[in-house]
């Protein structure tokens, strides 16, 4: 079967950008970001956006396309990525989809059902309840009405808990049922080979996460969040401000105490990485590369070359 596009996934700080650029040095590729945070303009330091030099090494897409006051959905990603893949292929280049938002990968490769539209009234009511009761309480409610979805969400995964309850309250049908419904026709998974960078040692990844968060702090991450807050039209309930790191920085600035930020930011990033790895393990056809191996770069490049055919 012809390869439609090559996918490169992995938890945060696993080395995806370096592996992608290594392939770009060998083949004519264009990189499509598969990252729900990189779409937002002004979220630069805390998302570890590719640098200007990295973006100059190969064309990059789906970065800086949405204002942080707005939202970006999996359905919109599928539409954008599908269009870009076709355009890149028409130019005789290889589409390389790179990122860590596993829902986007799954939606693109398996198809995404039409979901009910967002209901502002239901969302506002859920926000009010979360403020009064906490997200773990709403997670417990989700477990009663949609145990399948609740089982894969952390009790503080506010964005996904809210969306799942919103779908259920608005339609009377669990979001897991919508997701298991008829899928739009997509190229078979073999047409979207997936190379996955996964650490054999969680300790190695945790150290990388800590180093990256420290580098972000040193680069002025807190000032970046201060600048975003100063706009006046952003708030912690927005998807952009719920991104890992930004949520913790916003809370620290609200409290007037930056001391806990490093610990909380690193802990939240570790939790994100754990969820990403869980998602990846549900994709048995993936090609696993141990990103903490001494020759990880060579292994990743070889796997990508093989996947590209």
PDB file of C-alpha atoms in Angstrom:
ATOM      1  CA  UNK A   1       0.000   0.000   0.000  1.00  0.00           C
ATOM      2  CA  UNK A   2       1.258   3.501  -0.815  1.00  0.00           C
ATOM      3  CA  UNK A   3       2.215   5.628   2.150  1.00  0.00           C
ATOM      4  CA  UNK A   4      -0.116   8.611   2.478  1.00  0.00           C
ATOM      5  CA  UNK A   5       1.966  10.351   5.142  1.00  0.00           C
ATOM      6  CA  UNK A   6       4.476   9.390   7.828  1.00  0.00           C
ATOM      7  CA  UNK A   7       3.536  10.020  11.460  1.00  0.00           C
ATOM      8  CA  UNK A   8       6.058  10.679  14.233  1.00  0.00           C
ATOM      9  CA  UNK A   9       4.633  10.680  17.757  1.00  0.00           C
ATOM     10  CA  UNK A  10       5.937  10.513  21.292  1.00  0.00           C
ATOM     11  CA  UNK A  11       5.532  12.022  24.734  1.00  0.00           C
ATOM     12  CA  UNK A  12       6.722  15.524  25.433  1.00  0.00           C
ATOM     13  CA  UNK A  13      10.523  15.926  25.522  1.00  0.00           C
ATOM     14  CA  UNK A  14      11.156  12.647  23.687  1.00  0.00           C
ATOM     15  CA  UNK A  15      13.117  14.196  20.822  1.00  0.00           C
ATOM     16  CA  UNK A  16      10.486  14.420  18.080  1.00  0.00           C
ATOM     17  CA  UNK A  17      11.708  17.700  16.568  1.00  0.00           C
ATOM     18  CA  UNK A  18      15.303  16.485  16.238  1.00  0.00           C
ATOM     19  CA  UNK A  19      14.173  13.233  14.603  1.00  0.00           C
ATOM     20  CA  UNK A  20      11.905  15.081  12.177  1.00  0.00           C
ATOM     21  CA  UNK A  21      14.654  17.469  11.132  1.00  0.00           C
ATOM     22  CA  UNK A  22      17.059  14.560  10.647  1.00  0.00           C
ATOM     23  CA  UNK A  23      14.644  13.099   8.091  1.00  0.00           C
ATOM     24  CA  UNK A  24      14.157  16.535   6.518  1.00  0.00           C
ATOM     25  CA  UNK A  25      17.906  16.649   5.910  1.00  0.00           C
ATOM     26  CA  UNK A  26      17.647  13.417   3.910  1.00  0.00           C
ATOM     27  CA  UNK A  27      14.311  13.771   2.089  1.00  0.00           C
ATOM     28  CA  UNK A  28      12.086  16.536   0.740  1.00  0.00           C
ATOM     29  CA  UNK A  29       9.541  16.695   3.544  1.00  0.00           C
ATOM     30  CA  UNK A  30       7.093  19.211   4.926  1.00  0.00           C
ATOM     31  CA  UNK A  31       6.229  18.973   8.600  1.00  0.00           C
ATOM     32  CA  UNK A  32       2.632  19.162   9.809  1.00  0.00           C
ATOM     33  CA  UNK A  33       2.420  19.859  13.538  1.00  0.00           C
ATOM     34  CA  UNK A  34       0.135  17.506  15.465  1.00  0.00           C
ATOM     35  CA  UNK A  35       0.040  19.588  18.633  1.00  0.00           C
ATOM     36  CA  UNK A  36      -2.977  21.252  20.216  1.00  0.00           C
ATOM     37  CA  UNK A  37      -0.796  23.923  21.868  1.00  0.00           C
ATOM     38  CA  UNK A  38       1.439  24.939  18.951  1.00  0.00           C
ATOM     39  CA  UNK A  39      -1.580  26.215  17.029  1.00  0.00           C
ATOM     40  CA  UNK A  40      -1.840  29.231  19.368  1.00  0.00           C
ATOM     41  CA  UNK A  41      -0.074  32.482  18.581  1.00  0.00           C
ATOM     42  CA  UNK A  42       1.871  33.963  21.493  1.00  0.00           C
ATOM     43  CA  UNK A  43       2.314  30.630  23.275  1.00  0.00           C
ATOM     44  CA  UNK A  44       5.947  30.195  22.352  1.00  0.00           C
ATOM     45  CA  UNK A  45       8.245  29.475  25.284  1.00  0.00           C
ATOM     46  CA  UNK A  46       5.874  27.231  27.218  1.00  0.00           C
ATOM     47  CA  UNK A  47       5.059  25.090  24.177  1.00  0.00           C
ATOM     48  CA  UNK A  48       8.706  24.644  23.095  1.00  0.00           C
ATOM     49  CA  UNK A  49       7.800  25.825  19.601  1.00  0.00           C
ATOM     50  CA  UNK A  50      10.361  25.003  16.925  1.00  0.00           C
ATOM     51  CA  UNK A  51      12.851  27.835  16.614  1.00  0.00           C
ATOM     52  CA  UNK A  52      13.168  30.048  13.543  1.00  0.00           C
ATOM     53  CA  UNK A  53      16.218  28.048  12.495  1.00  0.00           C
ATOM     54  CA  UNK A  54      14.356  24.751  12.886  1.00  0.00           C
ATOM     55  CA  UNK A  55      11.409  26.053  10.884  1.00  0.00           C
ATOM     56  CA  UNK A  56      13.795  27.254   8.181  1.00  0.00           C
ATOM     57  CA  UNK A  57      15.209  23.721   7.830  1.00  0.00           C
ATOM     58  CA  UNK A  58      11.847  22.442   6.529  1.00  0.00           C
ATOM     59  CA  UNK A  59       8.417  23.960   5.895  1.00  0.00           C
ATOM     60  CA  UNK A  60       6.202  23.715   8.994  1.00  0.00           C
ATOM     61  CA  UNK A  61       2.403  23.863   9.075  1.00  0.00           C
ATOM     62  CA  UNK A  62      -0.348  24.312  11.729  1.00  0.00           C
ATOM     63  CA  UNK A  63       1.808  26.492  13.974  1.00  0.00           C
ATOM     64  CA  UNK A  64       0.609  29.972  15.052  1.00  0.00           C
ATOM     65  CA  UNK A  65      -2.741  29.695  13.253  1.00  0.00           C
ATOM     66  CA  UNK A  66      -5.192  30.461  16.097  1.00  0.00           C
ATOM     67  CA  UNK A  67      -5.545  33.355  18.526  1.00  0.00           C
ATOM     68  CA  UNK A  68      -5.404  32.137  22.151  1.00  0.00           C
ATOM     69  CA  UNK A  69      -8.856  33.611  22.785  1.00  0.00           C
ATOM     70  CA  UNK A  70     -10.262  31.101  20.300  1.00  0.00           C
ATOM     71  CA  UNK A  71     -10.448  27.295  20.337  1.00  0.00           C
ATOM     72  CA  UNK A  72      -9.219  24.601  17.966  1.00  0.00           C
ATOM     73  CA  UNK A  73     -10.855  21.190  17.701  1.00  0.00           C
ATOM     74  CA  UNK A  74      -9.867  17.717  16.578  1.00  0.00           C
ATOM     75  CA  UNK A  75     -12.385  18.028  13.750  1.00  0.00           C
ATOM     76  CA  UNK A  76     -10.751  21.229  12.547  1.00  0.00           C
ATOM     77  CA  UNK A  77      -7.340  19.580  12.787  1.00  0.00           C
ATOM     78  CA  UNK A  78      -8.495  16.655  10.634  1.00  0.00           C
ATOM     79  CA  UNK A  79      -9.820  19.068   7.996  1.00  0.00           C
ATOM     80  CA  UNK A  80      -6.648  21.172   8.031  1.00  0.00           C
ATOM     81  CA  UNK A  81      -4.243  18.231   8.078  1.00  0.00           C
ATOM     82  CA  UNK A  82      -6.083  16.337   5.345  1.00  0.00           C
ATOM     83  CA  UNK A  83      -5.926  19.382   3.089  1.00  0.00           C
ATOM     84  CA  UNK A  84      -2.239  19.940   3.845  1.00  0.00           C
ATOM     85  CA  UNK A  85      -1.295  16.302   3.262  1.00  0.00           C
ATOM     86  CA  UNK A  86      -2.923  16.418  -0.169  1.00  0.00           C
ATOM     87  CA  UNK A  87      -1.209  19.713  -1.003  1.00  0.00           C
ATOM     88  CA  UNK A  88       2.215  18.466   0.133  1.00  0.00           C
ATOM     89  CA  UNK A  89       1.849  15.254  -1.849  1.00  0.00           C
ATOM     90  CA  UNK A  90       0.852  17.264  -4.932  1.00  0.00           C
ATOM     91  CA  UNK A  91       4.179  19.088  -4.626  1.00  0.00           C
ATOM     92  CA  UNK A  92       6.024  15.766  -4.749  1.00  0.00           C
ATOM     93  CA  UNK A  93       7.102  16.042  -1.120  1.00  0.00           C
ATOM     94  CA  UNK A  94       6.551  13.757   1.867  1.00  0.00           C
ATOM     95  CA  UNK A  95       4.073  14.874   4.537  1.00  0.00           C
ATOM     96  CA  UNK A  96       5.593  14.240   7.982  1.00  0.00           C
ATOM     97  CA  UNK A  97       3.089  14.606  10.801  1.00  0.00           C
ATOM     98  CA  UNK A  98       4.888  15.310  14.077  1.00  0.00           C
ATOM     99  CA  UNK A  99       3.542  15.854  17.575  1.00  0.00           C
ATOM    100  CA  UNK A 100       2.170  14.580  20.831  1.00  0.00           C
ATOM    101  CA  UNK A 101      -1.577  15.244  20.656  1.00  0.00           C
ATOM    102  CA  UNK A 102      -2.637  11.622  20.338  1.00  0.00           C
ATOM    103  CA  UNK A 103      -6.328  12.395  19.868  1.00  0.00           C
ATOM    104  CA  UNK A 104      -5.399  14.257  16.684  1.00  0.00           C
ATOM    105  CA  UNK A 105      -3.370  11.310  15.387  1.00  0.00           C
ATOM    106  CA  UNK A 106      -6.212   8.923  16.147  1.00  0.00           C
ATOM    107  CA  UNK A 107      -8.816  11.187  14.559  1.00  0.00           C
ATOM    108  CA  UNK A 108      -6.731  11.595  11.411  1.00  0.00           C
ATOM    109  CA  UNK A 109      -5.879   7.907  11.009  1.00  0.00           C
ATOM    110  CA  UNK A 110      -9.176   6.357  12.154  1.00  0.00           C
ATOM    111  CA  UNK A 111     -11.691   9.066  11.343  1.00  0.00           C
ATOM    112  CA  UNK A 112     -13.746  11.282  13.617  1.00  0.00           C
ATOM    113  CA  UNK A 113     -17.473  11.207  14.134  1.00  0.00           C
ATOM    114  CA  UNK A 114     -19.563  14.338  13.943  1.00  0.00           C
ATOM    115  CA  UNK A 115     -19.963  15.542  17.507  1.00  0.00           C
ATOM    116  CA  UNK A 116     -22.610  17.867  18.921  1.00  0.00           C
ATOM    117  CA  UNK A 117     -21.630  21.515  18.764  1.00  0.00           C
ATOM    118  CA  UNK A 118     -20.444  23.313  21.881  1.00  0.00           C
ATOM    119  CA  UNK A 119     -23.328  24.633  23.989  1.00  0.00           C
ATOM    120  CA  UNK A 120     -22.210  27.862  25.737  1.00  0.00           C
ATOM    121  CA  UNK A 121     -24.914  27.575  28.414  1.00  0.00           C
ATOM    122  CA  UNK A 122     -23.959  24.012  29.368  1.00  0.00           C
ATOM    123  CA  UNK A 123     -20.260  24.921  29.318  1.00  0.00           C
ATOM    124  CA  UNK A 124     -20.833  27.921  31.587  1.00  0.00           C
ATOM    125  CA  UNK A 125     -22.835  25.788  34.007  1.00  0.00           C
ATOM    126  CA  UNK A 126     -20.058  23.176  34.126  1.00  0.00           C
ATOM    127  CA  UNK A 127     -17.448  25.887  34.709  1.00  0.00           C
ATOM    128  CA  UNK A 128     -19.493  27.201  37.624  1.00  0.00           C
ATOM    129  CA  UNK A 129     -19.845  23.720  39.103  1.00  0.00           C
ATOM    130  CA  UNK A 130     -16.142  23.049  38.708  1.00  0.00           C
ATOM    131  CA  UNK A 131     -15.331  26.265  40.528  1.00  0.00           C
ATOM    132  CA  UNK A 132     -17.594  25.242  43.397  1.00  0.00           C
ATOM    133  CA  UNK A 133     -16.988  21.473  43.534  1.00  0.00           C
ATOM    134  CA  UNK A 134     -13.678  20.876  41.744  1.00  0.00           C
ATOM    135  CA  UNK A 135     -12.980  18.878  38.592  1.00  0.00           C
ATOM    136  CA  UNK A 136     -12.545  15.546  40.449  1.00  0.00           C
ATOM    137  CA  UNK A 137     -16.213  15.779  41.459  1.00  0.00           C
ATOM    138  CA  UNK A 138     -17.227  16.267  37.839  1.00  0.00           C
ATOM    139  CA  UNK A 139     -14.920  13.393  36.862  1.00  0.00           C
ATOM    140  CA  UNK A 140     -16.824  11.209  39.333  1.00  0.00           C
ATOM    141  CA  UNK A 141     -20.088  12.256  37.695  1.00  0.00           C
ATOM    142  CA  UNK A 142     -18.634  11.413  34.282  1.00  0.00           C
ATOM    143  CA  UNK A 143     -17.684   7.970  35.614  1.00  0.00           C
ATOM    144  CA  UNK A 144     -21.344   7.337  36.383  1.00  0.00           C
ATOM    145  CA  UNK A 145     -22.669   8.337  32.951  1.00  0.00           C
ATOM    146  CA  UNK A 146     -19.696   7.429  30.727  1.00  0.00           C
ATOM    147  CA  UNK A 147     -17.289   5.062  32.525  1.00  0.00           C
ATOM    148  CA  UNK A 148     -15.393   4.306  29.301  1.00  0.00           C
ATOM    149  CA  UNK A 149     -14.337   7.929  28.846  1.00  0.00           C
ATOM    150  CA  UNK A 150     -13.786   8.560  32.553  1.00  0.00           C
ATOM    151  CA  UNK A 151     -11.392   5.613  32.772  1.00  0.00           C
ATOM    152  CA  UNK A 152      -8.938   7.237  30.370  1.00  0.00           C
ATOM    153  CA  UNK A 153      -9.095  10.750  31.818  1.00  0.00           C
ATOM    154  CA  UNK A 154      -7.250  12.109  34.833  1.00  0.00           C
ATOM    155  CA  UNK A 155      -9.532  13.581  37.533  1.00  0.00           C
ATOM    156  CA  UNK A 156      -8.158  17.073  36.808  1.00  0.00           C
ATOM    157  CA  UNK A 157      -8.252  16.871  33.003  1.00  0.00           C
ATOM    158  CA  UNK A 158     -10.654  19.801  32.957  1.00  0.00           C
ATOM    159  CA  UNK A 159     -10.887  20.334  29.217  1.00  0.00           C
ATOM    160  CA  UNK A 160     -11.773  16.745  28.321  1.00  0.00           C
ATOM    161  CA  UNK A 161     -14.024  16.159  31.341  1.00  0.00           C
ATOM    162  CA  UNK A 162     -15.950  19.293  30.465  1.00  0.00           C
ATOM    163  CA  UNK A 163     -16.315  18.308  26.814  1.00  0.00           C
ATOM    164  CA  UNK A 164     -17.441  14.760  27.684  1.00  0.00           C
ATOM    165  CA  UNK A 165     -20.081  16.004  30.131  1.00  0.00           C
ATOM    166  CA  UNK A 166     -21.121  18.714  27.696  1.00  0.00           C
ATOM    167  CA  UNK A 167     -21.760  16.117  24.979  1.00  0.00           C
ATOM    168  CA  UNK A 168     -23.672  13.865  27.364  1.00  0.00           C
ATOM    169  CA  UNK A 169     -25.813  16.653  28.842  1.00  0.00           C
ATOM    170  CA  UNK A 170     -26.530  18.128  25.424  1.00  0.00           C
ATOM    171  CA  UNK A 171     -27.284  14.919  23.552  1.00  0.00           C
ATOM    172  CA  UNK A 172     -28.159  12.334  26.202  1.00  0.00           C
ATOM    173  CA  UNK A 173     -25.496  10.112  24.646  1.00  0.00           C
ATOM    174  CA  UNK A 174     -21.990   9.480  26.046  1.00  0.00           C
ATOM    175  CA  UNK A 175     -19.098  10.832  24.030  1.00  0.00           C
ATOM    176  CA  UNK A 176     -17.650   7.302  23.926  1.00  0.00           C
ATOM    177  CA  UNK A 177     -20.761   6.182  22.033  1.00  0.00           C
ATOM    178  CA  UNK A 178     -20.304   8.976  19.514  1.00  0.00           C
ATOM    179  CA  UNK A 179     -16.672   7.972  19.087  1.00  0.00           C
ATOM    180  CA  UNK A 180     -17.575   4.327  18.505  1.00  0.00           C
ATOM    181  CA  UNK A 181     -20.148   5.178  15.847  1.00  0.00           C
ATOM    182  CA  UNK A 182     -19.696   4.955  12.115  1.00  0.00           C
ATOM    183  CA  UNK A 183     -16.330   6.361  11.054  1.00  0.00           C
ATOM    184  CA  UNK A 184     -15.729   8.482   8.007  1.00  0.00           C
ATOM    185  CA  UNK A 185     -13.856   6.565   5.342  1.00  0.00           C
ATOM    186  CA  UNK A 186     -10.121   7.067   5.726  1.00  0.00           C
ATOM    187  CA  UNK A 187      -7.064   5.491   4.122  1.00  0.00           C
ATOM    188  CA  UNK A 188      -6.151   2.300   6.019  1.00  0.00           C
ATOM    189  CA  UNK A 189      -3.830   2.719   8.991  1.00  0.00           C
ATOM    190  CA  UNK A 190      -0.995   1.169   6.960  1.00  0.00           C
ATOM    191  CA  UNK A 191      -1.098   4.264   4.757  1.00  0.00           C
ATOM    192  CA  UNK A 192      -0.256   6.358   7.831  1.00  0.00           C
ATOM    193  CA  UNK A 193       2.748   4.489   9.355  1.00  0.00           C
ATOM    194  CA  UNK A 194       3.405   5.650  12.900  1.00  0.00           C
ATOM    195  CA  UNK A 195       6.883   5.861  14.413  1.00  0.00           C
ATOM    196  CA  UNK A 196       6.679   6.270  18.184  1.00  0.00           C
ATOM    197  CA  UNK A 197       9.503   7.602  20.369  1.00  0.00           C
ATOM    198  CA  UNK A 198       9.057   5.975  23.785  1.00  0.00           C
ATOM    199  CA  UNK A 199      11.495   5.815  26.706  1.00  0.00           C
ATOM    200  CA  UNK A 200      12.511   2.507  28.218  1.00  0.00           C
ATOM    201  CA  UNK A 201      13.205   4.460  31.419  1.00  0.00           C
ATOM    202  CA  UNK A 202      10.610   6.851  32.830  1.00  0.00           C
ATOM    203  CA  UNK A 203      13.400   8.376  34.938  1.00  0.00           C
ATOM    204  CA  UNK A 204      15.186   9.449  31.749  1.00  0.00           C
ATOM    205  CA  UNK A 205      12.045  11.173  30.477  1.00  0.00           C
ATOM    206  CA  UNK A 206      11.385  12.809  33.835  1.00  0.00           C
ATOM    207  CA  UNK A 207      14.873  14.295  33.823  1.00  0.00           C
ATOM    208  CA  UNK A 208      14.366  15.607  30.291  1.00  0.00           C
ATOM    209  CA  UNK A 209      11.036  17.145  31.324  1.00  0.00           C
ATOM    210  CA  UNK A 210      12.650  18.873  34.310  1.00  0.00           C
ATOM    211  CA  UNK A 211      15.488  20.205  32.164  1.00  0.00           C
ATOM    212  CA  UNK A 212      13.054  21.528  29.574  1.00  0.00           C
ATOM    213  CA  UNK A 213      10.865  23.245  32.171  1.00  0.00           C
ATOM    214  CA  UNK A 214      13.916  24.854  33.767  1.00  0.00           C
ATOM    215  CA  UNK A 215      15.010  26.078  30.335  1.00  0.00           C
ATOM    216  CA  UNK A 216      11.555  27.558  29.757  1.00  0.00           C
ATOM    217  CA  UNK A 217      11.677  29.400  33.076  1.00  0.00           C
ATOM    218  CA  UNK A 218      15.134  30.739  32.247  1.00  0.00           C
ATOM    219  CA  UNK A 219      13.908  31.867  28.822  1.00  0.00           C
ATOM    220  CA  UNK A 220      11.188  34.060  30.341  1.00  0.00           C
ATOM    221  CA  UNK A 221       8.154  31.786  30.464  1.00  0.00           C
ATOM    222  CA  UNK A 222       6.564  33.651  33.393  1.00  0.00           C
ATOM    223  CA  UNK A 223       6.891  36.959  31.545  1.00  0.00           C
ATOM    224  CA  UNK A 224       5.245  35.344  28.518  1.00  0.00           C
ATOM    225  CA  UNK A 225       2.242  34.379  30.662  1.00  0.00           C
ATOM    226  CA  UNK A 226       2.173  37.860  32.225  1.00  0.00           C
ATOM    227  CA  UNK A 227       2.005  39.341  28.733  1.00  0.00           C
ATOM    228  CA  UNK A 228      -0.870  37.034  27.809  1.00  0.00           C
ATOM    229  CA  UNK A 229      -2.756  37.940  30.998  1.00  0.00           C
ATOM    230  CA  UNK A 230      -2.270  41.628  30.263  1.00  0.00           C
ATOM    231  CA  UNK A 231      -4.340  41.306  27.077  1.00  0.00           C
ATOM    232  CA  UNK A 232      -7.443  41.286  29.246  1.00  0.00           C
ATOM    233  CA  UNK A 233      -9.471  38.929  27.069  1.00  0.00           C
ATOM    234  CA  UNK A 234      -7.948  35.643  28.209  1.00  0.00           C
ATOM    235  CA  UNK A 235      -8.962  33.556  31.213  1.00  0.00           C
ATOM    236  CA  UNK A 236      -8.068  30.165  32.743  1.00  0.00           C
ATOM    237  CA  UNK A 237     -11.107  28.460  31.212  1.00  0.00           C
ATOM    238  CA  UNK A 238      -9.848  28.834  27.643  1.00  0.00           C
ATOM    239  CA  UNK A 239      -8.248  25.788  25.978  1.00  0.00           C
ATOM    240  CA  UNK A 240      -5.085  27.801  25.313  1.00  0.00           C
ATOM    241  CA  UNK A 241      -4.663  28.711  28.963  1.00  0.00           C
ATOM    242  CA  UNK A 242      -5.350  25.132  30.041  1.00  0.00           C
ATOM    243  CA  UNK A 243      -2.224  23.961  28.225  1.00  0.00           C
ATOM    244  CA  UNK A 244       0.275  22.301  30.544  1.00  0.00           C
ATOM    245  CA  UNK A 245       2.532  24.890  32.117  1.00  0.00           C
ATOM    246  CA  UNK A 246       0.301  27.825  31.262  1.00  0.00           C
ATOM    247  CA  UNK A 247      -2.403  26.706  33.670  1.00  0.00           C
ATOM    248  CA  UNK A 248       0.127  26.331  36.497  1.00  0.00           C
ATOM    249  CA  UNK A 249       1.782  29.682  35.707  1.00  0.00           C
ATOM    250  CA  UNK A 250      -1.591  31.451  35.610  1.00  0.00           C
ATOM    251  CA  UNK A 251      -2.529  29.950  38.984  1.00  0.00           C
ATOM    252  CA  UNK A 252       0.827  30.963  40.481  1.00  0.00           C
ATOM    253  CA  UNK A 253       0.427  34.538  39.253  1.00  0.00           C
ATOM    254  CA  UNK A 254      -3.142  34.622  40.611  1.00  0.00           C
ATOM    255  CA  UNK A 255      -1.819  33.495  43.988  1.00  0.00           C
ATOM    256  CA  UNK A 256       1.074  35.940  43.880  1.00  0.00           C
ATOM    257  CA  UNK A 257       3.466  33.100  44.687  1.00  0.00           C
ATOM    258  CA  UNK A 258       5.772  31.721  42.007  1.00  0.00           C
ATOM    259  CA  UNK A 259       7.619  29.378  44.394  1.00  0.00           C
ATOM    260  CA  UNK A 260       5.466  26.278  43.652  1.00  0.00           C
ATOM    261  CA  UNK A 261       5.443  26.838  39.881  1.00  0.00           C
ATOM    262  CA  UNK A 262       8.463  24.716  38.989  1.00  0.00           C
ATOM    263  CA  UNK A 263       7.312  21.687  40.979  1.00  0.00           C
ATOM    264  CA  UNK A 264       3.702  21.916  39.795  1.00  0.00           C
ATOM    265  CA  UNK A 265       4.666  22.545  36.187  1.00  0.00           C
ATOM    266  CA  UNK A 266       7.018  19.570  36.079  1.00  0.00           C
ATOM    267  CA  UNK A 267       4.450  17.327  37.789  1.00  0.00           C
ATOM    268  CA  UNK A 268       1.745  18.336  35.302  1.00  0.00           C
ATOM    269  CA  UNK A 269       4.096  17.705  32.379  1.00  0.00           C
ATOM    270  CA  UNK A 270       4.930  14.243  33.739  1.00  0.00           C
ATOM    271  CA  UNK A 271       1.212  13.478  33.940  1.00  0.00           C
ATOM    272  CA  UNK A 272       0.789  14.628  30.339  1.00  0.00           C
ATOM    273  CA  UNK A 273       3.643  12.355  29.228  1.00  0.00           C
ATOM    274  CA  UNK A 274       2.061   9.420  31.055  1.00  0.00           C
ATOM    275  CA  UNK A 275      -1.247  10.000  29.230  1.00  0.00           C
ATOM    276  CA  UNK A 276       0.572  10.294  25.915  1.00  0.00           C
ATOM    277  CA  UNK A 277       2.355   6.975  26.442  1.00  0.00           C
ATOM    278  CA  UNK A 278      -0.930   5.299  27.414  1.00  0.00           C
ATOM    279  CA  UNK A 279      -2.482   6.524  24.157  1.00  0.00           C
ATOM    280  CA  UNK A 280       0.492   5.258  22.149  1.00  0.00           C
ATOM    281  CA  UNK A 281       0.284   1.809  23.704  1.00  0.00           C
ATOM    282  CA  UNK A 282      -3.271   1.542  22.411  1.00  0.00           C
ATOM    283  CA  UNK A 283      -1.859   1.703  18.859  1.00  0.00           C
ATOM    284  CA  UNK A 284      -0.350  -1.777  18.388  1.00  0.00           C
ATOM    285  CA  UNK A 285       0.744  -1.191  14.797  1.00  0.00           C
ATOM    286  CA  UNK A 286       3.184   1.582  15.748  1.00  0.00           C
ATOM    287  CA  UNK A 287       6.955   1.272  15.201  1.00  0.00           C
ATOM    288  CA  UNK A 288       8.560   1.833  18.609  1.00  0.00           C
ATOM    289  CA  UNK A 289      11.953   3.530  18.912  1.00  0.00           C
ATOM    290  CA  UNK A 290      13.503   3.714  22.407  1.00  0.00           C
ATOM    291  CA  UNK A 291      14.207   7.428  22.613  1.00  0.00           C
ATOM    292  CA  UNK A 292      16.604   6.970  25.550  1.00  0.00           C
ATOM    293  CA  UNK A 293      18.843   4.504  23.696  1.00  0.00           C
ATOM    294  CA  UNK A 294      22.416   5.676  23.007  1.00  0.00           C
ATOM    295  CA  UNK A 295      21.754   5.462  19.264  1.00  0.00           C
ATOM    296  CA  UNK A 296      18.175   6.756  19.439  1.00  0.00           C
ATOM    297  CA  UNK A 297      18.739   9.348  16.703  1.00  0.00           C
ATOM    298  CA  UNK A 298      20.025   6.747  14.252  1.00  0.00           C
ATOM    299  CA  UNK A 299      17.217   4.331  15.153  1.00  0.00           C
ATOM    300  CA  UNK A 300      14.582   7.030  14.719  1.00  0.00           C
ATOM    301  CA  UNK A 301      15.955   8.091  11.353  1.00  0.00           C
ATOM    302  CA  UNK A 302      16.105   4.478  10.150  1.00  0.00           C
ATOM    303  CA  UNK A 303      12.519   3.842  11.280  1.00  0.00           C
ATOM    304  CA  UNK A 304      11.278   6.979   9.539  1.00  0.00           C
ATOM    305  CA  UNK A 305      13.139   6.071   6.347  1.00  0.00           C
ATOM    306  CA  UNK A 306      11.590   2.597   6.432  1.00  0.00           C
ATOM    307  CA  UNK A 307       8.117   3.998   7.091  1.00  0.00           C
ATOM    308  CA  UNK A 308       8.459   6.443   4.201  1.00  0.00           C
ATOM    309  CA  UNK A 309       9.281   3.540   1.857  1.00  0.00           C
TER     310      UNK A 309
END
